[in-house]
Structures are given as structure tokens and as C-alpha cells.
Amino acid sequence: MKAVCWHGKHDVQVDNVPDPKVLNPRDAIVKVTLSAICGSDLHLYNGYIPTMKKGDILGHEFIGEVVEVGSGVKNVTRGDRVVVPFPIACGDCWYCQHELWSLCDNSNPNAWMMEEIYGDTGAGIFGYSHLYGGYAGGQAEYVRVPFADVGLEKIAPGLKDEQVLFLTDIFPTGYQAAEQCNIHQGDTVAVWGAGPVGLLAMKSAAHMGAAKIVAIDKNPERLEMAFNHCQAETLNFEEDDVVEALHSMTGGRGPDSCIDAVGMESEGIGMEAVYDTVKQTLRLESDRPIALRQAIKACRKGGTISIPGVYGGFVDKMPMGVVFAKGLTMKAGQTNVQKYLRPLMQMVEKNEIDPSFIITHRMSLDEAPQGYKMFAQKQDGCVKIVLNPQARSQATH
Amino acid sequence: MNTTRTDIQKGRQAHTAVNVGRIERKASMIGGAALAITGLTKMKNMKFIPGVAMMAAGGMLLYRGKTGHCDMYEAMGVATAGTEDAGLVVEKVLTINRPPQQVYDFWHDFQNLPRFMQHLDMVQKTGNSTSHWKAKGPGDVTLEWDAEVIEDTPGERISWQSLENADIPNRGTVEFHEAPAGRGTELSVKMQYFPVGGAVGKMAAKVAHGINSRQVEEDLRRLKQILETGETPTACLVPECMTTH
């Protein structure tokens, strides 16, 4: 089969690789009908996530059709259209049983690696380094899904692939980011990063009753999307003093909640940005937390900082004094996708939110290498690329 | 999830008299170096477990060649089982989301142990409280011993130890405590190995120290996975785990 494989920093290629097969009773094999490139895939592309190996198959946002199931899978059968959550979760450990699916004890075969780095393990993730289990990803024609009896959710009839694709990751991620803010009617929510997760966090925040949403980015197309689709007010961090502006937009209080939908490769301006870029390049700091620092400084007293953006290691110059003085709450982590699948699919069914508005590019699998480059460099107004592994390449056919 | 305490306890007095002939010493050094290097290479390739075992074995041969003293020879006929003050101790605790009685029952049937203890080939019941164990040693060597249960408190605690003439004298204790607020079982395991006594044994134990600890940790993780999920997760991508449509 064809699969998008990591070959090194800034080097992904479409390779011919063997097909997956059922290895455990609770496995299923899914024929992928639609697969997306995630912003967090760019951390792999840019070489910031350790333990990648040449030939690793990428992709953790994908849906498809069940072609084979193991003896322990009773909830789906051959031919079912299914959503595949990006965290692999067993459903039996204490964490899964408390809806903390992304913290599953049992699904990461390389748990010891994560224990060594982070002190404990988290769930395995499709196509996201050996640290996260070394599982083959879904930017491929077929994929093996472990614990399919827990993970797979049937797609309601009548829903199009593009409407449900983002239930695999970014829609629940945006939703969890907003939910962590404990939003009350009339709240102001500021969101750093108007990419797919940020935009869906804005949509979700509005759905939860936020009265004012502020989008922070530097990319005019993205800010326009936030304005048009999420009724957000916008700030360009290259033009505005973000913290000042947020204070004046909220009567001097600051936003009730701040969402960092940027993570470890945050950009900024001036000395601070230079400082973090130099330190990260020299590997003296693994993550650049510019957006996070701003969020902490801007947030109102007693407010919440919600962090769906991915961090991998250490950050410098964290204003912990501000966190303490203002009594802030910080919440972070991978998304517990399984918790949100059903309610969010119902929301899509009822037309309350249609997350497909973020798609800007549609490609075949063969075009993935160009797609990665375009997405990394934010060319052509690229916000979200979806790949169709069953489609023929327009470039070659 | 895991906490570990691993100690190399004080071994017996090191004994370094020459008891290996010259030619044999040279052969030992060459073979030992090769084994140790192969072991190191394997480690680099992340196949830690056989790698470290090989390194330990290689290190032992190297030592023998260099010093002209072989603890294996010395150890022959020396029964180290039951000595309180020698060997390698590995202690682990972890929580399994299953009731203590269920975890106890699974462990109590020693024939289940090879399902999660990777170095074991088989454990066979030979009597009411006795069993025969077969393990993989460095370089395809099979190590065997008989063991006997010395304490058995249903649902709470099992202790066993190897009998005389064991290839690797060892003992173990496992305890099953009820975890608070319905979190299942807090399992605590203490394993003691007595690898060929004296200085070489201690050295090998030092080399193998990290891995033995990790090996037990990985073994217990597999036990948890089997008891909680019914299978052990894998991301296997070698050709045998793949197919073509």
C-alpha cells in the first residue's frame, strides 16, 4: 500500500509499504477514506519531537471503512464507516474508566520511554513517534487500529466524510480546550493561534456562551477566518501589543480565559522571540513558550489558562509569579477524544457546528510531500489539508 | 506508575586466586570482548535486554581472562541459595485495576508467569508446593531450577525460593494490597537473584543492574496489560506482522 513516511527533518515521502494485519484480538483494519495533516504533524516535520525513525508512517487524523476485525471486536463489522480517535485507549485501566482516555496506562508499547522522559506514560498515538508507541499512522491506504472495540465510532448515516473527519482530533481538541475554561455566559475568551484547533476552540467557546472571542495570530487569512466563521475580534501580534490590547478590550480586567492553541513553536516579536529561537536552536530550551507567557500576563485574576498546544520539554522564563499572584488555573494535556465523539457527532448532525469550514486544500496521498511543505510555510492561505488515499494524484494522472 | 529500589547487596569477600590456565585465559578474553561488544551494539540498537545479558556474560569472561580467576569454577558446588547477604535485589510496586484476589489467583498459578516474564520459557508444577522453572540465559543458554513456595497467604502474599543446584539461585515475594477508592490492587514484588558468587557475580550484577530492574518493570507492565485488557499492546512492524492485499 501507499503511505506517507517520515524520512527526516523537512523530508516526507510517499512509500510503498506492506499492508497491516490483525495482530491482537481487539484490533481492526481500516481502509482510510480521508486523512488530514495536523498542525502537530509539523512538529514532527520540523524535527522537534524525538524518537522518530526513518520510514515511520505519519498521520493521526483519519476516518475510513472497517475491512477486518479481530475476534474481540463486536461493536463494528466489515463495511462500517468509522471515526478513529487519535489516542489509542484500552478502556479498562483506571484512567480510561475516568474518561481520561489520553492518559491510558496500557496502550503505549513504549511506555518505558515516556516514563523515562515524563515520569509516567500516556496513551499511544497513531503515527506520532516511538515515544508515543511507534504505531503506524493513517496517512496511508490502510491502518491497523488497536483496541478498536473502544476507539471506533460509527459515522451516522447522512454525514459526509469531511464533516466528521475532524472528530478524530482537532474538533474535540478545540472543544476540550474551551471546556477546560469553565466558560460562563458573557465571558471573554482569548485564543492564541487561529489555526484549526484555535478556530474550533473559538467555535466551541461561542457555543458554550462566551460573549466575546478574541483571536490572536499574525496570518491575515487566518484572522479573517476567525472573524468570518467564529465572530471573533482579531489581534495581529506583529502589529499590536497583545497584552495591552486585551486589557483595553476588557475594561482593564483581561480575558476570563486564555487558550494557547500554539504550543512549542510559538512565534513572537522583538528580543523575547530572538531569545527563545536562539535557545531552542541551541537545544538549551526545547519549547518556545511566547504565546503562553502572553496568555499568563493577559489573563484576568482567577482566570483559566487552557493549553491544547503541544509542549515537549522545558520552557524558560515562565512568569510563575504572575500565575501565583493572580491565582490562575492552568489546564493542559492531550485530548480525551473518546469522551467527546458521540456528543460532538450529534452536534454536527444537528448542524450546530460544521467543522469542515477550516479545510482550505484537498489532495491525493501522492501530493502529501508538497502539502507538508505548503502547510509548514503557510503558503497559499493554507489552514487545513485533507488527503484522500483512495484518490488518484492529479499531478500524475 | 512504578517505583523502584534496586540494590546490589554486599557480596561475599572477593576471591582472586588464579585458577584458569593461560591459553584458556586468552580464549576467554577474546570471546569475552566479542560478547561484550556485541552486547554494546545490541544496546545501541535498543534491543536492550539481550544486549545487556550478553555484555554481562562477556564482561565476566573478560574478567576471567584478565585475572585468571573464574568465579564460575569457584562457584561450582557452592550452594548460594538461601544466603541472606548476596545477590541482586529488585523491588517494584505498581497498581493493577483488578481486585487483589484476581491478581493473586493469576500469579498463584506459576504456569502463568511465562506469559508476562519474558525471560521465562516455562514453569511447570511438580508437586503441591514445588515447581520446575526454565529460563533463557545469555546466548541461548537454558537455565533451570526447581523452586518451592515457602509462604502462601491467599489473596495477600506468595513467597518462593529456588532449591539446591539451581543454575541461578533466586527467591521472590509478591504482595497484593487493596488500593484505595476502588483503584484495584497495589502489587509489590521483590525478586532476589544470586548470580555466580564473588566479585565477578557482583560485576555482572552491576552491569545487568539497570536492565534487570527494567526487565522486571516490563514484566509487571505486561501482567497489568494482560489482567486489565486481555492482551499486550504491540506496534509491531516487522515483516511477520505485515501482509499484502
XYZ file of C-alpha atoms in Angstrom, chain A:
397
model
C 0.000 0.000 0.000
C 0.958 3.668 -0.248
C 1.812 5.585 2.894
C 3.250 8.978 3.832
C 6.548 8.246 5.572
C 8.891 10.424 7.614
C 12.437 10.374 6.271
C 13.964 13.172 8.315
C 13.575 16.835 9.109
C 11.636 18.548 6.292
C 11.564 15.257 4.370
C 8.390 13.209 3.986
C 7.880 10.812 1.086
C 5.148 8.554 -0.228
C 6.473 4.998 0.016
C 5.160 1.597 -0.931
C 4.970 -0.423 2.286
C 3.403 -3.757 3.338
C -0.233 -3.702 4.477
C -1.111 -4.016 8.161
C -2.855 -7.071 9.584
C -4.751 -8.000 12.740
C -2.230 -8.829 15.474
C -4.385 -8.811 18.621
C -7.994 -9.893 19.254
C -9.140 -6.311 19.800
C -7.619 -4.992 16.533
C -9.383 -3.810 13.383
C -8.022 -2.936 9.954
C -9.474 0.242 8.480
C -9.332 1.325 4.852
C -8.661 5.051 5.111
C -11.084 7.230 3.124
C -9.918 10.625 4.362
C -6.864 11.717 6.342
C -5.688 15.143 7.444
C -2.331 16.745 8.114
C -2.395 18.125 11.651
C -0.554 21.177 12.924
C 1.138 18.838 15.401
C 2.467 16.808 12.432
C 4.518 19.905 11.674
C 6.367 19.437 14.982
C 7.485 16.057 13.548
C 8.185 17.597 10.140
C 10.281 20.321 11.752
C 12.176 17.762 13.813
C 11.068 18.838 17.298
C 9.675 15.502 18.502
C 12.356 12.959 19.447
C 12.328 9.202 18.662
C 11.167 9.437 15.035
C 12.691 6.825 12.742
C 13.155 6.879 9.004
C 10.174 5.164 7.371
C 7.667 5.862 10.157
C 4.153 6.251 8.711
C 2.588 9.592 9.687
C -0.988 10.633 10.367
C -3.339 10.594 13.339
C -6.479 12.279 11.949
C -8.293 9.803 9.736
C -11.594 8.079 9.099
C -12.406 5.072 6.988
C -14.177 1.821 6.437
C -13.670 -1.336 8.502
C -12.256 -4.147 6.341
C -11.322 -6.676 9.025
C -11.839 -7.175 12.763
C -10.201 -9.358 15.413
C -12.180 -11.891 17.467
C -12.657 -9.424 20.330
C -14.260 -6.630 18.307
C -18.063 -6.746 18.418
C -19.092 -3.106 18.102
C -18.240 -2.722 14.415
C -18.208 -5.045 11.408
C -16.760 -5.087 7.926
C -18.127 -2.242 5.835
C -18.909 0.154 8.715
C -17.806 3.765 8.234
C -15.897 4.766 11.335
C -14.158 7.654 13.068
C -10.774 6.722 14.603
C -9.755 8.782 17.678
C -6.068 9.717 17.647
C -5.259 8.481 21.194
C -5.302 4.696 21.439
C -7.066 3.723 24.673
C -7.763 0.344 26.292
C -10.991 1.207 28.094
C -10.015 -0.986 31.065
C -7.476 0.963 33.090
C -8.414 3.420 35.820
C -7.715 6.409 33.548
C -9.927 5.187 30.698
C -12.660 4.408 33.195
C -12.478 8.007 34.386
C -12.744 9.488 30.874
C -9.026 10.338 30.845
C -8.554 8.326 27.673
C -5.415 10.119 26.511
C -3.706 9.063 29.755
C -4.368 5.342 29.142
C -1.965 3.120 31.098
C -1.890 0.229 28.654
C -1.888 1.347 25.027
C 1.702 2.529 24.668
C 4.102 -0.364 23.932
C 6.991 2.019 24.598
C 5.647 3.205 27.934
C 9.138 2.941 29.444
C 10.435 5.652 27.094
C 7.784 8.086 28.195
C 8.318 7.141 31.838
C 11.968 7.958 31.426
C 11.223 11.402 29.980
C 7.947 12.428 31.624
C 7.862 10.230 34.731
C 4.795 8.315 33.579
C 3.220 7.072 30.396
C 0.345 8.338 28.274
C -1.735 6.715 25.577
C -0.160 5.523 22.347
C -0.897 7.746 19.348
C -1.052 6.797 15.666
C 1.935 7.974 13.645
C 3.433 10.162 16.328
C 6.943 8.908 17.169
C 8.186 5.901 19.109
C 7.781 7.821 22.334
C 4.029 7.618 21.702
C 4.168 3.901 20.901
C 5.635 3.619 17.406
C 2.223 2.905 15.838
C 1.873 3.247 12.067
C -0.256 6.275 11.184
C -3.264 6.879 8.987
C -1.840 8.909 6.111
C -1.938 5.591 4.298
C -4.355 3.393 2.416
C -4.846 1.048 5.364
C -4.186 1.236 9.079
C -4.278 -1.180 11.993
C -6.408 0.122 14.875
C -5.657 -1.468 18.290
C -8.441 -1.571 20.913
C -10.905 -0.990 18.071
C -13.748 -2.102 20.353
C -13.133 1.026 22.429
C -11.929 3.537 19.868
C -14.036 3.156 16.770
C -17.244 5.172 16.493
C -19.698 4.508 13.652
C -20.426 7.504 11.454
C -24.107 8.457 11.485
C -25.694 7.917 8.084
C -26.087 11.081 6.052
C -22.916 12.728 7.374
C -20.207 13.437 4.822
C -16.601 12.375 5.382
C -15.410 15.976 5.578
C -17.974 16.822 8.264
C -16.790 14.062 10.619
C -13.061 13.857 9.802
C -12.136 16.381 12.494
C -13.890 14.393 15.229
C -10.676 12.333 15.255
C -8.663 15.123 16.843
C -8.972 18.856 16.298
C -12.697 19.340 16.925
C -12.577 17.525 20.306
C -9.247 19.244 20.973
C -10.760 22.686 20.404
C -13.839 21.663 22.375
C -11.837 20.305 25.333
C -9.740 23.493 25.297
C -12.909 25.559 25.660
C -14.490 23.170 28.178
C -11.383 23.443 30.394
C -12.051 27.192 30.579
C -15.267 26.597 32.504
C -16.946 29.327 30.472
C -19.830 31.322 31.939
C -22.389 33.360 29.994
C -20.843 36.669 28.963
C -17.199 35.607 29.319
C -14.387 36.852 27.138
C -12.123 34.144 25.749
C -8.807 34.938 24.040
C -7.336 32.330 21.735
C -3.684 32.357 20.643
C -3.333 30.672 17.249
C -6.118 30.887 14.656
C -5.196 27.559 13.143
C -7.595 24.607 13.032
C -7.547 23.909 16.804
C -7.792 27.605 17.677
C -10.688 28.165 15.265
C -12.597 25.155 16.604
C -11.876 26.284 20.173
C -13.431 29.662 19.262
C -16.493 27.939 17.761
C -16.820 25.777 20.872
C -16.360 28.728 23.235
C -19.132 30.615 21.462
C -21.323 27.517 21.729
C -20.655 27.434 25.488
C -21.816 31.029 25.953
C -18.741 33.216 25.569
C -19.864 36.715 24.630
C -16.584 37.946 23.235
C -13.886 35.966 21.486
C -10.501 37.388 20.563
C -8.263 35.646 18.019
C -4.500 36.289 18.101
C -2.326 35.394 15.106
C -0.124 37.129 12.520
C -1.547 35.472 9.458
C -4.220 37.720 7.835
C -6.066 34.804 6.196
C -6.373 33.005 9.494
C -7.542 36.107 11.327
C -10.078 36.650 8.579
C -11.330 33.094 9.044
C -11.702 33.715 12.784
C -13.622 36.927 12.044
C -15.863 35.391 9.371
C -16.592 31.964 10.839
C -16.209 32.448 14.591
C -17.347 36.070 15.019
C -14.021 36.756 16.719
C -12.354 40.103 17.182
C -8.793 39.878 15.942
C -5.322 40.935 17.075
C -2.182 40.701 14.950
C 0.730 40.129 17.332
C 3.141 41.674 14.856
C 1.192 44.926 14.922
C -0.479 45.099 18.321
C 0.798 44.859 21.878
C -1.312 41.829 22.659
C -1.453 42.135 26.452
C -2.227 45.883 26.302
C -4.862 45.394 23.627
C -6.586 42.572 25.518
C -6.742 44.733 28.632
C -8.277 47.656 26.811
C -10.790 45.339 25.122
C -11.975 44.042 28.517
C -12.276 47.200 30.584
C -8.844 46.590 32.059
C -9.742 43.186 33.533
C -8.180 40.852 30.987
C -9.888 37.875 29.316
C -11.678 35.452 31.657
C -9.941 32.580 29.907
C -6.942 32.280 27.635
C -6.347 29.380 25.265
C -2.841 28.604 23.991
C -3.535 26.801 20.710
C 0.038 27.321 19.542
C 2.390 25.247 21.674
C 6.110 24.701 21.460
C 6.890 26.510 18.201
C 5.326 29.800 19.130
C 6.452 32.909 17.283
C 6.792 36.408 18.602
C 8.493 39.705 18.002
C 11.464 41.551 19.427
C 14.050 40.428 21.959
C 11.847 37.794 23.540
C 11.329 35.949 20.259
C 15.038 36.103 19.441
C 15.885 34.793 22.906
C 13.635 31.745 22.570
C 14.601 30.985 18.994
C 18.311 31.059 19.841
C 17.842 28.923 22.941
C 15.690 26.410 21.072
C 18.125 26.228 18.160
C 20.986 25.577 20.553
C 18.792 22.991 22.331
C 19.093 24.954 25.584
C 15.319 25.127 25.656
C 13.122 22.587 23.899
C 9.983 24.695 23.540
C 9.295 28.355 22.737
C 6.501 29.493 25.059
C 5.892 33.040 23.784
C 2.120 32.658 23.401
C 1.879 31.004 26.798
C 3.727 33.845 28.530
C 1.402 36.378 26.906
C -1.647 34.363 27.928
C -0.472 34.316 31.549
C 0.209 38.052 31.544
C -3.106 38.908 29.881
C -5.493 36.651 31.814
C -7.769 38.225 34.430
C -7.318 37.405 38.129
C -8.684 33.978 38.974
C -8.953 33.103 35.291
C -8.003 29.949 33.440
C -5.170 29.174 31.039
C -6.093 26.235 28.823
C -3.294 24.642 26.804
C -4.224 22.401 23.863
C -0.972 23.393 22.101
C 1.677 20.678 22.292
C 4.722 21.073 24.550
C 7.523 18.527 24.602
C 10.016 19.530 27.239
C 11.323 22.569 29.050
C 10.431 26.223 28.752
C 12.284 29.264 30.014
C 11.264 32.440 31.815
C 7.842 31.252 32.864
C 6.159 34.034 34.823
C 5.165 31.757 37.700
C 4.941 34.789 39.952
C 2.091 36.054 37.773
C 0.350 32.677 37.877
C 0.552 32.770 41.655
C -0.252 36.437 42.207
C -3.355 36.293 40.005
C -4.472 32.888 41.259
C -4.652 31.391 37.786
C -5.710 27.851 36.962
C -3.744 26.027 34.267
C -5.069 23.017 32.398
C -3.242 21.095 29.697
C -2.908 17.757 28.028
C -3.707 15.558 25.091
C -7.373 15.345 24.196
C -9.627 12.660 25.621
C -11.224 12.248 22.189
C -13.348 9.209 23.097
C -15.236 11.305 25.661
C -16.413 13.785 23.038
C -17.075 11.586 19.981
C -20.794 10.994 20.450
C -21.862 14.422 21.707
C -19.869 16.223 19.033
C -21.107 13.954 16.245
C -24.652 14.766 17.390
C -23.773 18.450 17.278
C -22.618 18.028 13.686
C -25.788 16.064 12.872
C -27.932 18.876 14.270
C -25.918 21.352 12.222
C -24.905 23.298 15.320
C -21.256 23.252 14.266
C -19.836 22.158 10.907
C -16.061 21.926 11.422
C -15.352 21.424 7.708
C -15.141 25.212 7.222
C -11.428 25.073 8.073
C -10.485 22.964 5.014
C -8.503 25.000 2.505
C -6.786 22.270 0.455
C -7.758 18.813 -0.828
C -5.069 16.483 -2.166
C -4.298 12.882 -3.043
C -1.848 10.934 -0.895
C 0.863 11.360 -3.541
C 0.739 15.110 -3.090
C 1.368 14.914 0.671
C 5.058 15.964 0.463
C 4.073 19.239 -1.266
C 1.235 19.556 1.225
C 3.580 19.350 4.209
C 5.842 21.986 2.714
C 2.946 24.294 1.910
C 1.434 23.865 5.387
C 4.779 24.369 7.158
C 5.437 27.575 5.247
C 1.790 28.714 5.465
C 1.761 29.220 1.699
C -1.373 29.778 -0.362
C -3.509 30.586 2.697
C -3.092 27.026 3.904
C -5.046 26.284 7.091
C -6.027 22.642 6.714
C -5.080 19.983 4.167
C -7.093 16.807 3.761
C -5.690 13.820 1.877
C -7.783 11.236 0.072
C -5.779 7.973 -0.036
C -8.282 6.430 -2.456
C -7.997 9.293 -4.978
C -5.561 9.310 -7.861
C -2.965 12.037 -7.905
C -3.921 14.930 -10.151
C -0.256 15.611 -10.666
C 0.475 12.203 -12.143
C -2.888 11.146 -13.639
